[in-house]
Amino acid sequence: MPELTLGSTLSGYAFLILGTVLVDNFVLVRFLGLCPFMGVSKKLEGATGMALATSFVLTLSAICSYLVNSYLLAPLGLEYLRTISFILVIAVVVQFTEMVVRKTSPLLYRVLGIYLPLITTNCAVLGVALLNVQEQNSFIESALYGFGASVGFSLVLILFAAIRERLEVADVPGPFKGPAIALITAGLMSLAFMGFAGLGGA
Amino acid sequence: MQFTVASSPHLTPATSVSAVMLKLLLALLPGVAVYALLFGWGILLNLVIGCLSALVIEALFLFWRNRPVKKHLGDYTAIVTAVLLVLALPPLTPWWLITLGVFFALSLGKHVYGGLGYNPFNPAMVGYVIVLISFPTELSFWPGQLGLFGDFSLVDTLQYSLFGSLGEQTLDGISSATVLAAIDNGFSQGLTLAEIQQQAAFGLLGSAGFEWIALAYLAGGLWLIQQKVIRWQIPAAIIATVTLLSAVLWLVDSSQYASPLVHLLSGAVILGAFFIATDPVSASTTRKGRLWFGAGIGVLIVVIRSWGGYPDGVAFAVLLMNIAVPMIDYYTQPRVYGHSK
């Protein structure tokens, strides 16, 4: 992240978000969060709901884990408990999201089904929290990093779902049907995203 | 008396896949002719290698998938894919690289999705991007204008393509940076655009040699629109956005950004706008959608060229917009007659 040296300026923030959405896309470039990317991309509605829920959780958990890390773990010298405490924070945020979704939109709650609690194990969520510490991001940078990651995740998840709806009617040869062709498509998407390599950076 | 009984449809459409593809190949002829005249035998040899590999590979896949081999080979789509891929590659390319590119284009780009009509990505660009990422050094070697009757004969070209040897020629002697690579490298060396434009790669209008090829492609592309093989929306949108965006950047800071003319007449913009992005399968199918699709490609080309790591971005731009096509089609469905929106 060479942009972070500009950290305090607004254009630095814009580059941070743009870089996380396109250049370092969490799904297609960093290969994090592949399980929901494959699991919930069969229908556009489900994908949109999942994208919204994950975006909410990602941004919120990035903020919460930053707070926990710098005001609880660092002062007490408990950095070795980082991973486990981040998992705890994420689980709480997911539980909170689940309660909100259940109250506000029972339909979305039914569509998301098992996948909502599974956000807990979405590696992108833990990845964002840990990468924030590794990059030594400030509070605002952490929030923006989480937000950018969730926008990038949502973007490719929704576009992928639209492609997969079309693949349903394609005359795919037997051995490639289902997850195989989905993985190949994801690979080709990742190939296309390599075009953004070096954007704004070096 | 016997009558032949034919089942419907009784009116066959005037355009078939093979007729469209033949016209496309015909429209590429002037560009290829200028290319060969200026840059020597390489492109012709590559076209032969590409087409032969395409025929063999396509036949193999059709055979494996139990499809009528002869019928599908006769629609020329595999040939068109190979020709577009070869035109994107440098004129001096080892034969195995072309065959590999054609293999990936036809396998991952086309047949795993069920063949013609189902592929979400442009097959030629899938093949090109795969070899571009896998073999960057081979693909950054662009020869200068060797000429069809120059020192670098057909035998030399064959030797390079088949065995990778250059004979008495040296690599530096025949290679020449493309304009876009020169701009990319020049900026990283801290040169200004005016200094970079003194280099030999720049021609009268854009890129030396390539500008005339681009104009020949333009003529072929306009003929295709006149023949109603392709619609005007995608090429117009791409050219308009590339011109507009590069003009704005150029007016803001002409020492950092190349002029619109350089952008249009170098690299693969004209070829991409008329021949690659207009692929009827992987492009958007609605009228408004085509404009959005083309505009997106134009924006991405300028963005990747100006700020990205790769000198040219046409292939990536086409693939990236292919990803968005189902979404674009979804939101630009035309109003059904008799229904309000």
Coordinates of C-alpha atoms in Angstrom, one line a residue:
Chain A
M1 CA 0.0 0.0 0.0
P2 CA 2.2 2.8 -1.2
E3 CA -0.7 5.2 -1.0
L4 CA -0.7 5.1 2.7
T5 CA 2.2 7.6 2.9
L6 CA -0.3 10.2 1.7
G7 CA -2.6 8.9 4.5
S8 CA -3.7 12.2 5.9
T9 CA -4.9 13.7 2.7
L10 CA -8.3 13.2 1.1
S11 CA -6.9 11.9 -2.2
G12 CA -5.0 9.3 -0.2
Y13 CA -8.3 8.1 1.3
A14 CA -9.8 8.0 -2.2
F15 CA -6.9 6.0 -3.5
L16 CA -7.2 3.6 -0.5
I17 CA -10.8 2.9 -1.3
L18 CA -10.2 2.6 -5.1
G19 CA -7.2 0.4 -4.5
T20 CA -9.0 -1.9 -2.2
V21 CA -12.0 -2.2 -4.5
L22 CA -10.2 -2.7 -7.8
V23 CA -6.4 -3.2 -7.6
D24 CA -6.4 -5.4 -4.4
N25 CA -9.9 -6.8 -4.8
F26 CA -10.4 -9.1 -1.9
V27 CA -12.0 -11.9 -3.8
L28 CA -10.3 -11.8 -7.3
V29 CA -6.8 -10.6 -6.3
R30 CA -6.3 -11.7 -2.7
F31 CA -8.5 -14.8 -3.0
L32 CA -10.2 -14.2 0.4
G33 CA -13.9 -14.8 0.9
L34 CA -14.3 -17.4 -1.8
C35 CA -16.8 -19.5 0.1
P36 CA -19.7 -17.0 0.0
F37 CA -18.5 -15.9 -3.5
M38 CA -19.1 -19.5 -4.7
G39 CA -22.0 -20.4 -2.3
V40 CA -24.4 -17.5 -2.6
S41 CA -23.9 -16.4 -6.2
K42 CA -26.4 -18.7 -7.9
K43 CA -29.3 -16.2 -7.7
L44 CA -29.1 -12.4 -8.1
E45 CA -31.4 -11.7 -5.1
G46 CA -29.5 -13.9 -2.7
A47 CA -26.2 -12.4 -3.9
T48 CA -27.5 -8.8 -3.4
G49 CA -28.7 -9.6 0.2
M50 CA -25.4 -11.4 1.0
A51 CA -23.5 -8.4 -0.4
L52 CA -25.4 -6.0 1.8
A53 CA -25.1 -8.1 5.0
T54 CA -21.4 -8.8 4.4
S55 CA -20.7 -5.1 3.7
F56 CA -22.3 -4.1 6.9
V57 CA -20.5 -6.7 8.9
L58 CA -17.1 -6.1 7.2
T59 CA -17.1 -2.3 7.9
L60 CA -18.5 -2.6 11.4
S61 CA -16.1 -5.4 12.4
A62 CA -13.1 -3.5 10.9
I63 CA -13.9 -0.6 13.2
C64 CA -14.6 -2.7 16.2
S65 CA -11.5 -4.8 15.9
Y66 CA -9.4 -1.7 15.5
L67 CA -10.9 -0.3 18.7
V68 CA -10.3 -3.6 20.5
N69 CA -6.8 -3.9 19.2
S70 CA -5.6 -0.4 20.1
Y71 CA -7.5 0.3 23.3
L72 CA -7.7 -3.2 24.8
L73 CA -5.0 -5.5 23.5
A74 CA -2.1 -3.1 22.9
P75 CA -2.2 -1.3 26.3
L76 CA -2.4 -4.6 28.1
G77 CA 0.3 -6.2 26.0
L78 CA -2.0 -9.0 24.9
E79 CA -1.3 -8.8 21.1
Y80 CA -0.9 -12.6 21.0
L81 CA -4.6 -12.9 21.7
R82 CA -5.3 -10.8 18.5
T83 CA -6.7 -13.6 16.3
I84 CA -9.0 -15.1 18.9
S85 CA -10.3 -11.8 20.1
F86 CA -11.0 -10.7 16.5
I87 CA -13.0 -13.8 15.9
L88 CA -15.0 -13.1 19.0
V89 CA -15.6 -9.5 17.9
I90 CA -16.7 -10.7 14.4
A91 CA -19.1 -13.3 15.9
V92 CA -20.7 -10.6 18.0
V93 CA -21.1 -8.3 15.0
V94 CA -22.6 -11.1 12.9
Q95 CA -25.0 -12.0 15.7
F96 CA -26.1 -8.4 15.9
T97 CA -26.6 -8.2 12.1
E98 CA -28.6 -11.4 12.2
M99 CA -30.9 -9.9 14.8
V100 CA -31.3 -6.7 12.8
V101 CA -32.1 -8.5 9.6
R102 CA -34.5 -10.8 11.2
K103 CA -36.5 -7.9 12.7
T104 CA -36.3 -5.6 9.6
S105 CA -36.6 -8.1 6.7
P106 CA -37.9 -11.6 7.3
L107 CA -37.8 -12.3 3.6
L108 CA -34.1 -11.4 3.3
Y109 CA -33.5 -13.5 6.5
R110 CA -35.1 -16.5 4.8
V111 CA -33.1 -15.9 1.5
L112 CA -29.8 -15.7 3.3
G113 CA -30.6 -18.7 5.5
I114 CA -27.5 -20.5 6.6
Y115 CA -25.2 -18.0 5.0
L116 CA -25.8 -15.2 7.4
P117 CA -24.2 -17.0 10.4
L118 CA -21.5 -18.2 8.0
I119 CA -20.3 -14.6 7.6
T120 CA -18.5 -15.4 10.9
T121 CA -16.2 -17.7 9.0
N122 CA -15.9 -15.5 5.9
C123 CA -12.1 -15.2 5.8
A124 CA -12.4 -11.7 4.2
V125 CA -13.8 -10.4 7.4
L126 CA -11.0 -11.7 9.6
G127 CA -8.6 -10.8 6.8
V128 CA -9.6 -7.2 6.8
A129 CA -9.2 -7.0 10.6
L130 CA -5.8 -8.6 10.6
L131 CA -4.5 -6.7 7.5
N132 CA -5.5 -3.4 9.2
V133 CA -3.2 -4.2 12.1
Q134 CA -0.4 -5.4 9.7
E135 CA -0.7 -2.2 7.6
Q136 CA -0.8 -0.1 10.8
N137 CA -3.9 1.8 9.6
S138 CA -5.3 4.6 11.6
F139 CA -9.0 4.5 12.8
I140 CA -10.4 6.2 9.7
E141 CA -8.1 4.2 7.4
S142 CA -9.3 1.0 9.0
A143 CA -12.9 1.9 8.5
L144 CA -12.3 2.9 4.9
Y145 CA -10.3 -0.2 4.3
G146 CA -13.1 -2.3 5.6
F147 CA -15.6 -0.3 3.5
G148 CA -13.5 -0.6 0.3
A149 CA -13.1 -4.4 0.9
S150 CA -16.8 -4.8 1.3
V151 CA -17.6 -2.7 -1.8
G152 CA -15.1 -4.7 -3.9
F153 CA -16.6 -8.0 -2.5
S154 CA -20.2 -6.8 -3.3
L155 CA -19.3 -5.6 -6.7
V156 CA -17.7 -8.9 -7.9
L157 CA -20.3 -11.0 -6.1
I158 CA -23.3 -9.3 -7.8
L159 CA -21.6 -9.3 -11.2
F160 CA -20.7 -12.9 -10.8
A161 CA -24.2 -13.8 -9.8
A162 CA -25.6 -12.2 -13.0
I163 CA -23.1 -14.2 -15.1
R164 CA -24.0 -17.4 -13.3
E165 CA -27.7 -16.9 -13.9
R166 CA -26.8 -16.8 -17.6
L167 CA -24.6 -19.9 -17.3
E168 CA -27.6 -21.8 -16.0
V169 CA -29.0 -22.0 -19.6
A170 CA -25.6 -22.5 -21.3
D171 CA -24.9 -25.8 -23.0
V172 CA -21.9 -26.6 -20.6
P173 CA -20.3 -30.0 -21.2
G174 CA -21.1 -32.5 -18.5
P175 CA -17.8 -32.6 -16.6
F176 CA -17.8 -28.8 -16.3
K177 CA -21.3 -28.3 -15.1
G178 CA -22.0 -26.5 -11.8
P179 CA -19.1 -25.5 -9.5
A180 CA -16.5 -26.3 -12.1
I181 CA -17.6 -23.7 -14.7
A182 CA -18.2 -21.3 -11.8
L183 CA -14.6 -21.6 -10.7
I184 CA -13.4 -21.2 -14.3
T185 CA -15.5 -18.1 -14.7
A186 CA -14.1 -16.7 -11.4
G187 CA -10.6 -17.4 -12.7
L188 CA -11.2 -15.5 -15.9
M189 CA -12.7 -12.6 -13.9
S190 CA -9.5 -12.6 -11.8
L191 CA -7.5 -12.6 -15.0
A192 CA -9.4 -9.5 -16.2
F193 CA -8.8 -7.8 -12.9
M194 CA -5.1 -8.2 -13.3
G195 CA -5.4 -5.4 -15.8
F196 CA -5.7 -3.0 -12.8
A197 CA -2.3 -4.1 -11.6
G198 CA -0.1 -1.2 -10.8
L199 CA -3.0 1.3 -11.0
G200 CA -2.2 4.5 -9.1
G201 CA 0.7 2.8 -7.3
A202 CA 4.2 2.2 -8.6
Chain B
M1 CA -45.2 -36.6 -59.1
Q2 CA -43.1 -36.1 -56.0
F3 CA -42.9 -33.0 -54.0
T4 CA -40.1 -32.3 -51.5
V5 CA -41.5 -31.7 -48.1
A6 CA -39.6 -29.2 -46.1
S7 CA -40.3 -28.3 -42.5
S8 CA -40.5 -24.7 -41.3
P9 CA -38.9 -22.2 -41.2
H10 CA -39.5 -21.7 -44.9
L11 CA -37.8 -18.3 -45.1
T12 CA -34.2 -18.6 -44.3
P13 CA -32.5 -15.5 -42.9
A14 CA -30.2 -13.8 -45.3
T15 CA -27.3 -13.7 -42.8
S16 CA -25.8 -16.8 -41.5
V17 CA -23.0 -17.1 -39.0
S18 CA -20.5 -18.1 -41.7
A19 CA -21.5 -15.1 -44.0
V20 CA -21.0 -12.7 -41.1
M21 CA -17.7 -14.2 -40.2
L22 CA -16.5 -14.2 -43.8
K23 CA -17.4 -10.5 -44.1
L24 CA -15.5 -9.8 -40.9
L25 CA -12.4 -11.5 -42.3
L26 CA -12.8 -9.6 -45.5
A27 CA -13.0 -6.3 -43.6
L28 CA -9.7 -7.2 -41.9
L29 CA -7.9 -7.7 -45.2
P30 CA -6.8 -4.1 -45.8
G31 CA -5.4 -3.8 -42.3
V32 CA -3.5 -7.1 -42.7
A33 CA -2.2 -6.0 -46.1
V34 CA -0.8 -2.8 -44.7
Y35 CA 0.5 -4.6 -41.7
A36 CA 2.5 -7.1 -43.9
L37 CA 3.8 -4.3 -46.2
L38 CA 5.2 -2.3 -43.3
F39 CA 6.2 -5.0 -40.8
G40 CA 7.2 -7.9 -43.0
W41 CA 6.4 -11.6 -43.2
G42 CA 5.8 -12.2 -39.5
I43 CA 2.2 -11.3 -39.4
L44 CA 1.4 -13.5 -42.5
L45 CA 3.2 -16.4 -41.0
N46 CA 1.5 -15.9 -37.7
L47 CA -1.9 -15.9 -39.4
V48 CA -1.2 -19.2 -41.1
I49 CA 0.0 -20.8 -37.8
G50 CA -2.9 -19.4 -35.9
C51 CA -5.5 -20.5 -38.4
L52 CA -4.0 -24.0 -38.7
S53 CA -3.9 -24.5 -34.9
A54 CA -7.5 -23.1 -34.7
L55 CA -8.8 -25.6 -37.2
V56 CA -7.0 -28.6 -35.5
I57 CA -7.9 -27.6 -32.0
E58 CA -11.5 -26.7 -32.8
A59 CA -12.0 -30.0 -34.6
L60 CA -10.6 -31.9 -31.6
F61 CA -13.0 -30.2 -29.2
L62 CA -15.9 -30.7 -31.5
F63 CA -15.0 -34.4 -31.8
W64 CA -14.8 -34.8 -28.1
R65 CA -18.1 -33.1 -27.5
N66 CA -19.8 -35.2 -30.2
R67 CA -20.7 -32.2 -32.3
P68 CA -20.8 -32.2 -36.1
V69 CA -17.2 -31.3 -36.9
K70 CA -17.5 -30.2 -40.5
K71 CA -20.6 -28.0 -39.9
H72 CA -19.1 -26.1 -37.1
L73 CA -15.6 -25.7 -38.7
G74 CA -17.4 -24.3 -41.7
D75 CA -18.8 -21.3 -39.8
Y76 CA -15.3 -19.7 -39.5
T77 CA -15.8 -18.6 -35.9
A78 CA -12.6 -20.4 -34.8
I79 CA -10.7 -18.8 -37.6
V80 CA -12.0 -15.3 -36.6
T81 CA -10.9 -16.0 -33.0
A82 CA -7.5 -17.0 -34.1
V83 CA -7.1 -14.1 -36.5
L84 CA -8.1 -11.5 -33.9
L85 CA -5.7 -13.1 -31.4
V86 CA -2.8 -13.1 -33.9
L87 CA -3.5 -9.4 -34.7
A88 CA -3.2 -8.6 -31.0
L89 CA 0.2 -10.4 -30.7
P90 CA 3.5 -8.9 -32.0
P91 CA 4.4 -9.8 -35.6
L92 CA 7.4 -11.8 -34.5
T93 CA 6.1 -14.4 -32.1
P94 CA 7.2 -18.0 -31.6
W95 CA 4.8 -20.6 -33.1
W96 CA 4.1 -22.4 -29.8
L97 CA 3.0 -19.2 -28.2
I98 CA 0.4 -18.6 -30.9
T99 CA -0.8 -22.2 -30.7
L100 CA -1.0 -22.0 -26.9
G101 CA -3.0 -18.8 -27.1
V102 CA -5.4 -20.3 -29.6
F103 CA -5.8 -23.4 -27.4
F104 CA -6.7 -21.3 -24.3
A105 CA -9.0 -19.1 -26.4
L106 CA -11.0 -22.0 -27.8
S107 CA -10.9 -24.2 -24.6
L108 CA -11.4 -21.8 -21.7
G109 CA -12.9 -19.1 -23.8
K110 CA -15.4 -21.1 -25.7
H111 CA -15.9 -24.8 -25.4
V112 CA -16.1 -25.2 -21.6
Y113 CA -19.1 -22.9 -21.8
G114 CA -20.7 -25.0 -24.5
G115 CA -19.2 -23.5 -27.7
L116 CA -20.4 -20.7 -29.9
G117 CA -23.2 -18.5 -28.4
Y118 CA -22.7 -19.2 -24.7
N119 CA -19.2 -17.8 -23.9
P120 CA -19.5 -14.8 -21.5
F121 CA -15.9 -13.7 -22.4
N122 CA -14.4 -12.7 -25.7
P123 CA -12.5 -15.9 -26.6
A124 CA -9.7 -14.1 -28.5
M125 CA -9.1 -11.8 -25.6
V126 CA -9.1 -14.6 -23.1
G127 CA -6.3 -16.3 -25.1
Y128 CA -4.4 -13.1 -25.5
V129 CA -4.5 -12.1 -21.8
I130 CA -3.5 -15.6 -20.7
V131 CA -0.4 -15.6 -22.9
L132 CA 0.3 -11.9 -22.0
I133 CA 0.4 -12.7 -18.3
S134 CA 2.3 -15.9 -18.7
F135 CA 4.9 -14.7 -21.2
P136 CA 5.5 -11.0 -20.8
T137 CA 9.0 -10.9 -22.3
E138 CA 8.0 -12.6 -25.5
L139 CA 5.0 -10.3 -25.9
S140 CA 6.9 -7.1 -25.2
F141 CA 9.3 -7.8 -28.2
W142 CA 7.9 -5.7 -31.1
P143 CA 10.1 -5.5 -34.2
G144 CA 10.5 -2.2 -36.1
Q145 CA 9.2 -1.7 -39.6
L146 CA 11.0 -4.6 -41.3
G147 CA 9.1 -4.3 -44.6
L148 CA 7.9 -7.1 -46.8
F149 CA 11.0 -6.8 -49.0
G150 CA 13.5 -5.7 -46.4
D151 CA 16.5 -7.4 -45.0
F152 CA 14.5 -9.6 -42.7
S153 CA 13.3 -12.2 -45.2
L154 CA 10.6 -14.9 -45.0
V155 CA 13.3 -17.5 -44.2
D156 CA 14.6 -15.4 -41.3
T157 CA 11.0 -15.0 -40.0
L158 CA 10.4 -18.7 -40.3
Q159 CA 13.6 -19.4 -38.4
Y160 CA 12.6 -17.1 -35.6
S161 CA 9.1 -18.4 -35.3
L162 CA 10.0 -22.1 -35.4
F163 CA 13.4 -22.2 -33.7
G164 CA 13.7 -18.9 -31.9
S165 CA 17.0 -18.0 -33.6
L166 CA 17.6 -14.7 -35.2
G167 CA 20.4 -15.7 -37.5
E168 CA 22.8 -12.8 -38.3
Q169 CA 20.3 -10.3 -37.0
T170 CA 20.5 -9.1 -33.4
L171 CA 17.5 -8.6 -31.2
D172 CA 18.3 -4.9 -30.7
G173 CA 18.8 -4.4 -34.4
I174 CA 15.3 -5.3 -35.3
S175 CA 13.3 -4.5 -32.2
S176 CA 11.6 -1.2 -31.5
A177 CA 9.5 -0.1 -28.6
T178 CA 5.8 0.6 -29.3
V179 CA 4.5 4.0 -28.6
L180 CA 2.6 3.0 -25.6
A181 CA 5.5 1.1 -24.1
A182 CA 7.8 4.1 -24.9
I183 CA 5.4 6.4 -23.0
D184 CA 5.2 4.0 -20.0
N185 CA 9.0 3.6 -19.8
G186 CA 9.8 7.2 -20.5
F187 CA 7.7 8.5 -17.6
S188 CA 9.3 6.0 -15.3
Q189 CA 12.7 7.3 -16.4
G190 CA 11.5 10.9 -15.6
L191 CA 11.3 12.1 -19.2
T192 CA 8.7 14.5 -20.4
L193 CA 6.3 13.7 -23.1
A194 CA 8.0 16.1 -25.6
E195 CA 11.3 14.2 -25.0
I196 CA 9.6 10.8 -25.5
Q197 CA 8.0 11.9 -28.7
Q198 CA 11.4 12.5 -30.3
Q199 CA 11.9 8.7 -30.3
A200 CA 11.6 6.7 -33.5
A201 CA 8.5 4.9 -32.4
F202 CA 6.4 8.0 -33.0
G203 CA 5.1 8.6 -36.5
L204 CA 3.3 11.3 -38.3
L205 CA 0.0 11.0 -36.5
G206 CA 0.4 8.4 -33.7
S207 CA 2.6 5.4 -33.7
A208 CA 5.0 4.9 -36.7
G209 CA 3.6 2.4 -39.0
F210 CA 0.7 1.3 -36.7
E211 CA -1.1 4.5 -37.6
W212 CA -1.6 3.4 -41.2
I213 CA -2.7 -0.1 -40.0
A214 CA -5.2 1.6 -37.7
L215 CA -6.6 3.7 -40.5
A216 CA -6.9 0.6 -42.7
Y217 CA -8.8 -1.2 -39.9
L218 CA -11.0 1.9 -39.6
A219 CA -11.9 1.6 -43.3
G220 CA -12.7 -2.1 -42.9
G221 CA -14.8 -1.4 -39.8
L222 CA -16.8 1.3 -41.5
W223 CA -17.6 -1.1 -44.3
L224 CA -18.8 -3.6 -41.7
I225 CA -21.2 -1.0 -40.3
Q226 CA -22.4 -0.2 -43.8
Q227 CA -22.9 -3.9 -44.4
K228 CA -24.9 -4.1 -41.2
V229 CA -22.6 -6.8 -39.9
I230 CA -21.9 -4.8 -36.7
R231 CA -23.9 -1.9 -35.2
W232 CA -22.5 1.5 -34.8
Q233 CA -23.1 1.9 -31.1
I234 CA -20.1 0.0 -29.6
P235 CA -17.3 1.4 -31.9
A236 CA -18.8 4.9 -31.7
A237 CA -19.0 4.8 -27.9
I238 CA -15.4 3.5 -27.5
I239 CA -13.9 6.0 -29.9
A240 CA -15.9 8.9 -28.4
T241 CA -15.0 8.1 -24.8
V242 CA -11.3 7.5 -25.5
T243 CA -11.1 10.8 -27.5
L244 CA -13.0 12.8 -24.9
L245 CA -11.2 11.4 -21.8
S246 CA -7.7 11.6 -23.3
A247 CA -8.5 15.1 -24.6
V248 CA -9.5 16.2 -21.1
L249 CA -6.3 14.7 -19.6
W250 CA -4.2 16.2 -22.4
L251 CA -5.6 19.7 -22.0
V252 CA -5.1 19.5 -18.2
D253 CA -1.4 18.5 -18.5
S254 CA 0.0 17.9 -21.9
S255 CA 3.4 17.0 -20.5
Q256 CA 2.1 14.0 -18.7
Y257 CA -0.7 12.6 -20.9
A258 CA -0.5 11.7 -24.6
S259 CA -2.8 13.5 -27.1
P260 CA -6.1 11.9 -28.2
L261 CA -4.6 11.3 -31.7
V262 CA -1.8 9.2 -30.2
H263 CA -4.3 7.3 -28.1
L264 CA -6.5 6.5 -31.1
L265 CA -3.9 5.6 -33.6
S266 CA -1.6 3.5 -31.5
G267 CA -2.2 0.1 -29.8
A268 CA -5.4 -1.7 -30.5
V269 CA -8.1 0.9 -30.0
I270 CA -9.4 0.9 -33.6
L271 CA -9.1 -2.9 -34.0
G272 CA -10.7 -3.4 -30.6
A273 CA -13.5 -0.9 -31.2
F274 CA -14.7 -2.4 -34.6
F275 CA -13.6 -6.0 -34.5
I276 CA -13.0 -7.3 -31.0
A277 CA -15.6 -5.5 -28.7
T278 CA -18.4 -6.0 -31.3
D279 CA -18.3 -9.8 -30.8
P280 CA -22.1 -10.5 -30.9
V281 CA -21.9 -13.2 -28.2
S282 CA -20.0 -11.6 -25.4
A283 CA -21.0 -7.9 -26.0
S284 CA -24.2 -6.3 -24.7
T285 CA -27.3 -7.0 -26.8
T286 CA -29.5 -4.1 -26.1
R287 CA -29.1 -0.8 -27.9
K288 CA -28.6 1.3 -24.8
G289 CA -26.5 -1.4 -23.3
R290 CA -24.1 -1.3 -26.3
L291 CA -23.5 2.4 -25.7
W292 CA -22.8 1.7 -22.0
F293 CA -20.6 -1.3 -22.8
G294 CA -18.5 0.8 -25.3
A295 CA -18.3 3.7 -23.0
G296 CA -17.0 1.5 -20.2
I297 CA -14.4 0.0 -22.5
G298 CA -13.2 3.5 -23.6
V299 CA -12.9 4.7 -20.0
L300 CA -11.0 1.6 -18.9
I301 CA -8.6 1.8 -21.9
V302 CA -7.6 5.3 -21.0
V303 CA -7.4 4.5 -17.2
I304 CA -5.2 1.5 -17.7
R305 CA -3.0 3.2 -20.3
S306 CA -2.5 6.4 -18.2
W307 CA -2.2 5.0 -14.7
G308 CA -2.0 1.2 -14.9
G309 CA 1.0 -1.1 -15.1
Y310 CA 0.3 -2.4 -18.6
P311 CA 1.1 -0.2 -21.6
D312 CA -2.1 -1.1 -23.5
G313 CA -5.4 -2.0 -21.9
V314 CA -7.8 -2.9 -24.7
A315 CA -7.9 -6.6 -23.9
F316 CA -8.4 -6.1 -20.2
A317 CA -11.0 -3.4 -20.8
V318 CA -13.0 -5.8 -23.1
L319 CA -12.8 -8.6 -20.5
L320 CA -13.7 -6.4 -17.6
M321 CA -16.8 -5.1 -19.5
N322 CA -17.7 -8.6 -20.5
I323 CA -18.0 -9.3 -16.7
A324 CA -20.5 -6.5 -16.5
V325 CA -22.6 -7.4 -19.6
P326 CA -25.3 -9.5 -17.9
M327 CA -25.9 -6.6 -15.5
I328 CA -25.9 -4.0 -18.3
D329 CA -28.4 -6.1 -20.3
Y330 CA -30.6 -6.5 -17.1
Y331 CA -30.8 -2.8 -16.6
T332 CA -31.2 -1.7 -20.2
Q333 CA -34.0 -4.0 -21.3
P334 CA -36.1 -2.1 -23.9
R335 CA -39.7 -1.4 -23.1
V336 CA -42.0 -4.1 -24.4
Y337 CA -44.5 -2.6 -27.0
G338 CA -47.8 -1.8 -25.3
H339 CA -46.4 -1.9 -21.8
S340 CA -45.2 1.0 -19.7
K341 CA -41.8 0.7 -18.1

